[in-house]
Short mmCIF file of N, CA and C in Angstrom, two decimals:
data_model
loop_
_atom_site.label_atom_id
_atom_site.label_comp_id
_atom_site.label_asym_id
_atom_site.label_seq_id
_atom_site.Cartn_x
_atom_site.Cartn_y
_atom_site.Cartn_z
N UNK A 21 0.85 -1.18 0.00
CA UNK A 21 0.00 0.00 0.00
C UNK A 21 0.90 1.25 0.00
N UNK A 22 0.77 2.43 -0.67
CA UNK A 22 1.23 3.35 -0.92
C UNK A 22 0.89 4.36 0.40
N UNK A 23 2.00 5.49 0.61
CA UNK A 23 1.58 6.44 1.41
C UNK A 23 -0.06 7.16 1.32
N UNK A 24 0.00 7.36 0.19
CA UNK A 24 -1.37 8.17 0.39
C UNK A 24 -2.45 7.14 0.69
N UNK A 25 -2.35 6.53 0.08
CA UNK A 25 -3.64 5.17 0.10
C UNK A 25 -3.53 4.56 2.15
N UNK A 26 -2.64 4.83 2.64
CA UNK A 26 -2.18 4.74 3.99
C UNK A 26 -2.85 5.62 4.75
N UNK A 27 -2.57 6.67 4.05
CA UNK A 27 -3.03 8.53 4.97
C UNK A 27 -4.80 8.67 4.66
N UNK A 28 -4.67 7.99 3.84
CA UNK A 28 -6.51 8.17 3.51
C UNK A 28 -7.33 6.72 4.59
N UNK A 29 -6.98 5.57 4.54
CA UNK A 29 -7.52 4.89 4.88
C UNK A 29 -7.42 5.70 6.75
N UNK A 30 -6.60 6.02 6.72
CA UNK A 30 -6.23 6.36 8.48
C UNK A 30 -7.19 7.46 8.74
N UNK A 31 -7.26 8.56 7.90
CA UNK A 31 -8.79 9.51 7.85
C UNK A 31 -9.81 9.19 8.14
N UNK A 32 -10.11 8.14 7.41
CA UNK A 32 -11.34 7.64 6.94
C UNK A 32 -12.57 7.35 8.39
N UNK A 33 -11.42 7.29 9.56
CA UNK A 33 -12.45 7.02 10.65
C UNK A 33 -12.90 8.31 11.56
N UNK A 34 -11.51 10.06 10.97
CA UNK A 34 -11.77 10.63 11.87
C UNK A 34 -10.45 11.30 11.58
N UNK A 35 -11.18 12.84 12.00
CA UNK A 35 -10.00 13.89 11.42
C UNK A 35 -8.69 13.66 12.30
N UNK A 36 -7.75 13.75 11.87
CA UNK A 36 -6.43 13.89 12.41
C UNK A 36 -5.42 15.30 12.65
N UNK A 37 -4.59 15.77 13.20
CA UNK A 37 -3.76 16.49 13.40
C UNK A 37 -2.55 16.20 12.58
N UNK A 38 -1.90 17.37 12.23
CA UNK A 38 -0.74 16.92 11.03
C UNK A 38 0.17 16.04 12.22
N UNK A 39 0.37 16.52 13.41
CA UNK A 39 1.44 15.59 13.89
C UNK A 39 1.29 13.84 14.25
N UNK A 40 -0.26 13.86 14.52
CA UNK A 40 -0.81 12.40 14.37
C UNK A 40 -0.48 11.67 13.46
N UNK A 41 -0.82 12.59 12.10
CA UNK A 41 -0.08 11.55 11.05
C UNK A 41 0.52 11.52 10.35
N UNK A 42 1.90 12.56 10.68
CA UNK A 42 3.35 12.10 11.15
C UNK A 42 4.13 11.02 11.76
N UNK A 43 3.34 10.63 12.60
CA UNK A 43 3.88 10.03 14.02
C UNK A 43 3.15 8.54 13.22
N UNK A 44 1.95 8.48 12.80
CA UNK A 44 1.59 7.30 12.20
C UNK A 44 1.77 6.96 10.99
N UNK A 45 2.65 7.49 10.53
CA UNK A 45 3.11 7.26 8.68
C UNK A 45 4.60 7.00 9.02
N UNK A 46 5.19 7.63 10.26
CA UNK A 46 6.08 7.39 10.49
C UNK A 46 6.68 5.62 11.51
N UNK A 47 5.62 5.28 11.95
CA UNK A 47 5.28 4.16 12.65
C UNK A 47 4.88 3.14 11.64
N UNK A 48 4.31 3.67 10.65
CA UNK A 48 4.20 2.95 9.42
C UNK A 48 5.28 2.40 8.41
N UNK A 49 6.52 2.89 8.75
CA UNK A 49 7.66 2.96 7.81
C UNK A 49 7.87 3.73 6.67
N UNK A 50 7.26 5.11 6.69
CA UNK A 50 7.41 5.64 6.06
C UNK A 50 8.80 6.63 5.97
N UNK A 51 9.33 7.37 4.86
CA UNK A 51 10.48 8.00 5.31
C UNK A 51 10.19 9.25 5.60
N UNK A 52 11.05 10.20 6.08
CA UNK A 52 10.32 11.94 6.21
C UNK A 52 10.08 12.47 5.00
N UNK A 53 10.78 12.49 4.02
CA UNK A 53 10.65 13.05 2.93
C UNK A 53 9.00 12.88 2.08
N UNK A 54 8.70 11.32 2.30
CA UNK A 54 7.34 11.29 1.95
C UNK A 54 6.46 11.56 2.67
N UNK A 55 6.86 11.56 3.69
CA UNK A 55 5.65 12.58 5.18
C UNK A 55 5.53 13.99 4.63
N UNK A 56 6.44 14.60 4.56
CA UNK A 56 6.74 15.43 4.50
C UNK A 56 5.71 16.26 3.37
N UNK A 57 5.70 15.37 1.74
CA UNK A 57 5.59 15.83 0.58
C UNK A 57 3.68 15.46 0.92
N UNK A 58 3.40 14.66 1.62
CA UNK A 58 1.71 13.76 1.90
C UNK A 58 1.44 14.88 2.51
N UNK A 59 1.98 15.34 3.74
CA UNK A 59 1.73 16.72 4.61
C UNK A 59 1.38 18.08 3.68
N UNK A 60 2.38 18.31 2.65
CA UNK A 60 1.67 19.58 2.14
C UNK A 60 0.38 19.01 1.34
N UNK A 61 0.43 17.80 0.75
CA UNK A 61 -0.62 18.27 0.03
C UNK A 61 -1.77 17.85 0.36
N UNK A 62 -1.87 17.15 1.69
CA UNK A 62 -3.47 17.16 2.57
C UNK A 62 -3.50 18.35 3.01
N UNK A 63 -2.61 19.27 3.22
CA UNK A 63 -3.04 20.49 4.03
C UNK A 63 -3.84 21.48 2.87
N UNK A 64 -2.66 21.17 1.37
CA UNK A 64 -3.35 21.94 0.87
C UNK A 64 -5.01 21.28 0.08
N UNK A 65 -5.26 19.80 -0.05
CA UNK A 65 -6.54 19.53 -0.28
C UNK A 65 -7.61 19.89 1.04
N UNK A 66 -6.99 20.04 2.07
CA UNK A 66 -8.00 20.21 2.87
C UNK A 66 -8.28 18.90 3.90
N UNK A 67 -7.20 18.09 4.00
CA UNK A 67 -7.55 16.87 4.06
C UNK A 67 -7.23 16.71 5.88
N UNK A 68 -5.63 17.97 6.22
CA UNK A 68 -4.97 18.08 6.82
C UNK A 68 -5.44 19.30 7.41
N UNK A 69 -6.33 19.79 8.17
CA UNK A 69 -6.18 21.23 8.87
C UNK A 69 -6.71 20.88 10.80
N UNK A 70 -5.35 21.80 11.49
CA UNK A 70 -5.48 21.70 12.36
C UNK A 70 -6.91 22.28 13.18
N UNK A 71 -6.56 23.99 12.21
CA UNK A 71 -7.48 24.66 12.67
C UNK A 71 -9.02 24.23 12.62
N UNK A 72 -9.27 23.65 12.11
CA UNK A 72 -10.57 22.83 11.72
C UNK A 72 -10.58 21.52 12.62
N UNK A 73 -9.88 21.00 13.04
CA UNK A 73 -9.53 19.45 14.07
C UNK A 73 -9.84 20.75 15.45
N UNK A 74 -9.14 21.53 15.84
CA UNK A 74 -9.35 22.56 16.87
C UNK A 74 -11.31 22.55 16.91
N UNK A 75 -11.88 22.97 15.64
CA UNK A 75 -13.31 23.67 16.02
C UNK A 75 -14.23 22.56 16.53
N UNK A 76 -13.71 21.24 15.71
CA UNK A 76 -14.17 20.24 16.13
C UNK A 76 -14.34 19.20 17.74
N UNK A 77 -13.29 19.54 17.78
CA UNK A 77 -12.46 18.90 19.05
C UNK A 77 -13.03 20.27 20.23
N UNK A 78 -13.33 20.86 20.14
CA UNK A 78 -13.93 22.24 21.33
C UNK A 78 -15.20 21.45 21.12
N UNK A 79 -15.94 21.59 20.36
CA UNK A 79 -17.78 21.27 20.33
C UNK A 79 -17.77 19.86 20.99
N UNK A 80 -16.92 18.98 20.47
CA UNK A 80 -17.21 17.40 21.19
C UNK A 80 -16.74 17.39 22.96
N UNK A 81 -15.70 18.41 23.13
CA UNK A 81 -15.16 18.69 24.34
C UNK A 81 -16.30 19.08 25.34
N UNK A 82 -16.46 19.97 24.69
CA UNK A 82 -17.58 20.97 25.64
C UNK A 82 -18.89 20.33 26.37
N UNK A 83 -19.36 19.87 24.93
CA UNK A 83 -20.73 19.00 24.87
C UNK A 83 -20.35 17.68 25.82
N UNK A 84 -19.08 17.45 26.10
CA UNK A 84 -18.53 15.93 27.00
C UNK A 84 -18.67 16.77 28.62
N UNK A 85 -18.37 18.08 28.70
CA UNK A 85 -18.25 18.43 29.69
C UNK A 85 -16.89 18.90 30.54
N UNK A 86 -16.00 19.04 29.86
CA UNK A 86 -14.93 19.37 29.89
C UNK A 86 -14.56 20.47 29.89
N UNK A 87 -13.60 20.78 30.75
CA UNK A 87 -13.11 21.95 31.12
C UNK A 87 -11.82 22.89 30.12
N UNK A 88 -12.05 24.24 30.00
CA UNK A 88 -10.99 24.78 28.89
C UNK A 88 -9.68 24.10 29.06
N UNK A 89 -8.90 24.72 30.15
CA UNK A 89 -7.63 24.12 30.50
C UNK A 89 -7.15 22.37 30.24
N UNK A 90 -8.43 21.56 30.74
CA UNK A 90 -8.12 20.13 29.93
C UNK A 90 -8.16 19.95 28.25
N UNK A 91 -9.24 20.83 27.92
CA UNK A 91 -9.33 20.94 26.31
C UNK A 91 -8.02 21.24 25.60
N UNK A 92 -7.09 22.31 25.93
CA UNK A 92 -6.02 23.09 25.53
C UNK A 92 -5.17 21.56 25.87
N UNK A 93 -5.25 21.12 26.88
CA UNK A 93 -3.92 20.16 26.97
C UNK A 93 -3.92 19.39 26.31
N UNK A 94 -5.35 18.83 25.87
CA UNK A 94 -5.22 17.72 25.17
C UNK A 94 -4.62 17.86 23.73
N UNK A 95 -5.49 19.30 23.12
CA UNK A 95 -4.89 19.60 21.65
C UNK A 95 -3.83 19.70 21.54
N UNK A 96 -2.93 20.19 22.32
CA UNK A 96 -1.18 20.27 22.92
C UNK A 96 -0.70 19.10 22.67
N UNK A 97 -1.17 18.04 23.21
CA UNK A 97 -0.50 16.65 23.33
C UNK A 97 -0.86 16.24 21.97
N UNK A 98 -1.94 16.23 20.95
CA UNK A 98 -2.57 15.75 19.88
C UNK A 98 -1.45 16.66 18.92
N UNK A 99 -0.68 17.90 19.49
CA UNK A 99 0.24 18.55 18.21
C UNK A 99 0.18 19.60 17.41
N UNK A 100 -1.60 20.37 18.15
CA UNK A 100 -1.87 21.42 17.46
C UNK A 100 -0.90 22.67 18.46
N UNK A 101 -0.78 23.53 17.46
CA UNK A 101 0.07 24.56 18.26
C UNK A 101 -0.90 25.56 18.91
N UNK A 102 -0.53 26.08 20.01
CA UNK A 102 -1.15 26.71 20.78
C UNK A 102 -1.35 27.92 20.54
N UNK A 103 -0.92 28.65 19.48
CA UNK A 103 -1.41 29.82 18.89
C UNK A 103 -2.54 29.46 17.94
N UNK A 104 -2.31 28.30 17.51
CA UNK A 104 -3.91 28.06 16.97
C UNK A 104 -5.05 27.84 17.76
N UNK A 105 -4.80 26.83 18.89
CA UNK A 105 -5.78 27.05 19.83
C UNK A 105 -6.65 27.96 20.60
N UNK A 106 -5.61 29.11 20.62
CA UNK A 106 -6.21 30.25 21.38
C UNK A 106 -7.02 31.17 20.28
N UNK A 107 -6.71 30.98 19.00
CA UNK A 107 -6.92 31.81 18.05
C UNK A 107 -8.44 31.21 17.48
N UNK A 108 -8.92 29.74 17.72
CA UNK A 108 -9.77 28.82 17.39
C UNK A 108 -11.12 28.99 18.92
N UNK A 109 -9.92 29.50 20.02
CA UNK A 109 -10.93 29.27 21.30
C UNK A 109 -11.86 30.80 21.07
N UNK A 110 -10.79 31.69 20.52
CA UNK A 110 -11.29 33.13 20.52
C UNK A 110 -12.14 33.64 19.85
N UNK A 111 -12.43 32.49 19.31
CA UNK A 111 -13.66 32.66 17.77
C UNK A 111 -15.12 33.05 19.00
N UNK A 112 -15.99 33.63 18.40
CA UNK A 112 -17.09 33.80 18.82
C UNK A 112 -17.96 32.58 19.60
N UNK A 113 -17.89 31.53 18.62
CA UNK A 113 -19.18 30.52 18.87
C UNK A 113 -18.30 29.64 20.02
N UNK A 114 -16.92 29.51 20.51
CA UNK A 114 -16.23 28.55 21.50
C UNK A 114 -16.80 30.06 22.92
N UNK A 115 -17.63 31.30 22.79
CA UNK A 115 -17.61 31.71 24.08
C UNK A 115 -18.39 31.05 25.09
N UNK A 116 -17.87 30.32 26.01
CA UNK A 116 -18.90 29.65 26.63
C UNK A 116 -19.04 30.34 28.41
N UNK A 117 -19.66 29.62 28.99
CA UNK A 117 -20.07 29.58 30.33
C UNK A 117 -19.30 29.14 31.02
N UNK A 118 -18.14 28.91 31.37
CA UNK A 118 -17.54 27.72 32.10
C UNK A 118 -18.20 27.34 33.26
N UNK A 119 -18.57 28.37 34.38
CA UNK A 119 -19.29 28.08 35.41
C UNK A 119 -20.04 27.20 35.36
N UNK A 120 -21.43 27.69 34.13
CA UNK A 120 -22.44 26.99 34.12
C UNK A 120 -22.48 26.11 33.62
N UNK A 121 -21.34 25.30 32.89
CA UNK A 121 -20.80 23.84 32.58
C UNK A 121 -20.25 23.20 34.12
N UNK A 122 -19.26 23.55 34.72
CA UNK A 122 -18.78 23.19 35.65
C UNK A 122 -20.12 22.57 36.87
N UNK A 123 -21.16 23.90 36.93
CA UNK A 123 -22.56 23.44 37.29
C UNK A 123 -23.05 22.43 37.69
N UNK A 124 -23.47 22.01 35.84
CA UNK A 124 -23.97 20.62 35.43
C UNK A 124 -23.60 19.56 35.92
N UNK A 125 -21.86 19.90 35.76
CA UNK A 125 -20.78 18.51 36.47
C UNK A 125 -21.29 18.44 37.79
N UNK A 126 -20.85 19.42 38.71
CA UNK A 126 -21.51 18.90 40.13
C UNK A 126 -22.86 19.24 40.66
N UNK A 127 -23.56 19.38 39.57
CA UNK A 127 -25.23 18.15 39.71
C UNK A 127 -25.24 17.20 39.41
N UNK A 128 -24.67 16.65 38.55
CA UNK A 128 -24.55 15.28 38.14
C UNK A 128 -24.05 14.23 39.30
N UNK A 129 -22.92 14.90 39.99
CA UNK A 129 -22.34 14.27 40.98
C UNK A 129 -23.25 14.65 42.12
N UNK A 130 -24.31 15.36 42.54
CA UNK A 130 -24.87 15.19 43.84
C UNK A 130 -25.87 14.52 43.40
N UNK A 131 -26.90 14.98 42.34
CA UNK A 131 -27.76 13.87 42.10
C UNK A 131 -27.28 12.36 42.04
N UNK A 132 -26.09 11.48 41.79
CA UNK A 132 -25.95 10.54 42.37
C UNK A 132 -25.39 10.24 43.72
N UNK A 133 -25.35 10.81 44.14
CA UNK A 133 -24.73 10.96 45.53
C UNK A 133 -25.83 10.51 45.95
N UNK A 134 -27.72 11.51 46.05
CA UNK A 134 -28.31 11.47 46.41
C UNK A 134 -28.81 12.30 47.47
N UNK A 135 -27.60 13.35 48.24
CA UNK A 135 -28.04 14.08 49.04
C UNK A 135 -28.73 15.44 48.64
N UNK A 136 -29.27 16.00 49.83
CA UNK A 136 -30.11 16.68 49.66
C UNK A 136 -28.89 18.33 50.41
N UNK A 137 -29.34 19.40 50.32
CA UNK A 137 -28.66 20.48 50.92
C UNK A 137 -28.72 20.55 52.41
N UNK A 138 -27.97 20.68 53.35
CA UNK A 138 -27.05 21.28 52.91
C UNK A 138 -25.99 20.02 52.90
N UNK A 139 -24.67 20.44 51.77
CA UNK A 139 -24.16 19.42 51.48
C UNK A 139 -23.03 18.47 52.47
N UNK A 140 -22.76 17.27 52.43
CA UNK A 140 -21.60 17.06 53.27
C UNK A 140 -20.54 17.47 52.71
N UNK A 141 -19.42 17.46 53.36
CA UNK A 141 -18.15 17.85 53.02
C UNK A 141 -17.24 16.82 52.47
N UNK A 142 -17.60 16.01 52.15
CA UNK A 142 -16.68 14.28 51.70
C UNK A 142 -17.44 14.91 50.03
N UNK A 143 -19.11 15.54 50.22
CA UNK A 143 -19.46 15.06 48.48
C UNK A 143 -19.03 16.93 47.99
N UNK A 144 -18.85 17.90 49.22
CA UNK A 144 -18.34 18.71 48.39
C UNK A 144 -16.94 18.55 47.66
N UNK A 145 -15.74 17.62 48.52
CA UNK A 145 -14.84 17.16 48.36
C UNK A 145 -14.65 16.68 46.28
N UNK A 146 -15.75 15.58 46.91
CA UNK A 146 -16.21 14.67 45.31
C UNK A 146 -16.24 15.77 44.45
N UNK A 147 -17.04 16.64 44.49
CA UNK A 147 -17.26 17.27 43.24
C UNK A 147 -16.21 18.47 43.16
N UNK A 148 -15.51 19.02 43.74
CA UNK A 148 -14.22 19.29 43.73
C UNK A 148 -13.40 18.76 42.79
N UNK A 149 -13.24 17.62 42.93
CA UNK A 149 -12.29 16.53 42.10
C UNK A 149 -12.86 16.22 41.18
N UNK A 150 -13.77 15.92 41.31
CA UNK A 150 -14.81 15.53 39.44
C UNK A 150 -14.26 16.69 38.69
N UNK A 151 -14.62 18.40 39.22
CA UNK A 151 -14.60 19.48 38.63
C UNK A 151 -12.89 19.36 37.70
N UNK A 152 -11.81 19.31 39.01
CA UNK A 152 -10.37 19.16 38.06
C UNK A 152 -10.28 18.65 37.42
N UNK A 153 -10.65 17.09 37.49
CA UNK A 153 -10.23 16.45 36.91
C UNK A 153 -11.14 16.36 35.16
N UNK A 154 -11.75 17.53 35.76
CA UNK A 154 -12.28 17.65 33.89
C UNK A 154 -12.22 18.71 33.38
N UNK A 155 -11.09 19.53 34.11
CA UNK A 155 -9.94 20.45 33.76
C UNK A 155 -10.43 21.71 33.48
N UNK A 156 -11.27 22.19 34.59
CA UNK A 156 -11.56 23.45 35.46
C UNK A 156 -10.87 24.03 36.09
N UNK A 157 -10.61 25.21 35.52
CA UNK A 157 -9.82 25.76 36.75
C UNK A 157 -10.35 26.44 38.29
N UNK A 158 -9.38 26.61 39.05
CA UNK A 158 -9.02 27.05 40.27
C UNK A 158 -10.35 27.33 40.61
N UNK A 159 -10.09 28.63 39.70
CA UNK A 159 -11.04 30.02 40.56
C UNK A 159 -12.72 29.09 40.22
N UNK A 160 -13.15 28.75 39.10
CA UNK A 160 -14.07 27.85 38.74
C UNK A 160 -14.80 27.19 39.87
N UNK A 161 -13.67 26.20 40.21
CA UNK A 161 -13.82 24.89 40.85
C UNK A 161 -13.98 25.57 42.70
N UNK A 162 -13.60 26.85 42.92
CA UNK A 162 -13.47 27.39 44.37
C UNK A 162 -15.19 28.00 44.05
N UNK A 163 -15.49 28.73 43.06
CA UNK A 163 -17.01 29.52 43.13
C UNK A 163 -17.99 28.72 43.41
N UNK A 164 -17.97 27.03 42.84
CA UNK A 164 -18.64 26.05 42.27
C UNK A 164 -18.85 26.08 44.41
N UNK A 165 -17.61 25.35 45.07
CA UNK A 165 -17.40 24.66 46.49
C UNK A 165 -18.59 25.26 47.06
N UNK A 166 -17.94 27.08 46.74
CA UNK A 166 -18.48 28.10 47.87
C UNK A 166 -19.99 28.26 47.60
N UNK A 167 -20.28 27.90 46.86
CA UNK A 167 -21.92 27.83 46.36
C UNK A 167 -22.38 26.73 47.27
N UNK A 168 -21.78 25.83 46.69
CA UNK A 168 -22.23 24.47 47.48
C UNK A 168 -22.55 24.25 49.06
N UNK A 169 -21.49 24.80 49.60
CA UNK A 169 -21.33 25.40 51.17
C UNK A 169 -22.47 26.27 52.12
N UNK A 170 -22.70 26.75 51.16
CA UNK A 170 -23.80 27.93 51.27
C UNK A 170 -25.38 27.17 52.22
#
């Protein structure tokens, strides 16, 4: 099988980042030079755009429940550069709520909990940690507690 016939079948399930498939053409046995030459010209068919993997990857993020700061890391690790990210987050339609996402998360977690107000401190704890760990920040995850507390 040929490079391109390689780079297409690997699409075929789901957009990629140019460094993804780099890293998998390169795992493939491919040499750089033909990475290299496959790279310009998915970018320039359209086949290859980060910035577009970015708009995508925010809407599935968001809608999962996920927090900006985890979103950014992940595209980081996936290879998009972070001037695109911020430039993709800054677009109009990524302005979101964070709070009132963060919210949702710890309703979700007291409605299974099951308790009622005022809360214990083990499930304000819980949803504390739910909140980071779906990469909320600080100040976020402290407004969310102090609500809770209340």
């Amino acid at each position: 099988m040929n490079i391109y016939d390689t780079a297409l079948k690997r699409l075929a399930s789901r957009s990629r980042t140019v460094k993804e498939m780099k890293e998998y053409l390169l795992d493939k046995g491919f040499d750089g030079e033909e990475i290299g030459q496959l790279v310009a010209d998915f970018t320039e068919y359209g086949y290859l755009n980060d910035e577009e993997y970015c708009r995508q990857y925010f809407r599935y993020a968001f809608g999962k429940g996920k927090g900006t700061a985890l979103v950014f890391r992940e595209l980081e690790e996936k290879g998009v550069d972070t001037c695109i990210i911020e430039d993709v987050y800054g677009e109009e339609e990524f302005s979101l709520d964070e709070k009132a996402l963060a919210m949702k998360e710890a309703e979700k977690v007291i409605r299974l909990a099951g308790e009622e107000p005022p809360y214990s401190e083990k499930l304000v704890a819980r949803v504390a940690r739910r909140l980071h760990s779906k990469g909320y920040g600080s100040d976020t995850v402290y407004r969310i507690v102090g609500e809770l507390r209340k």
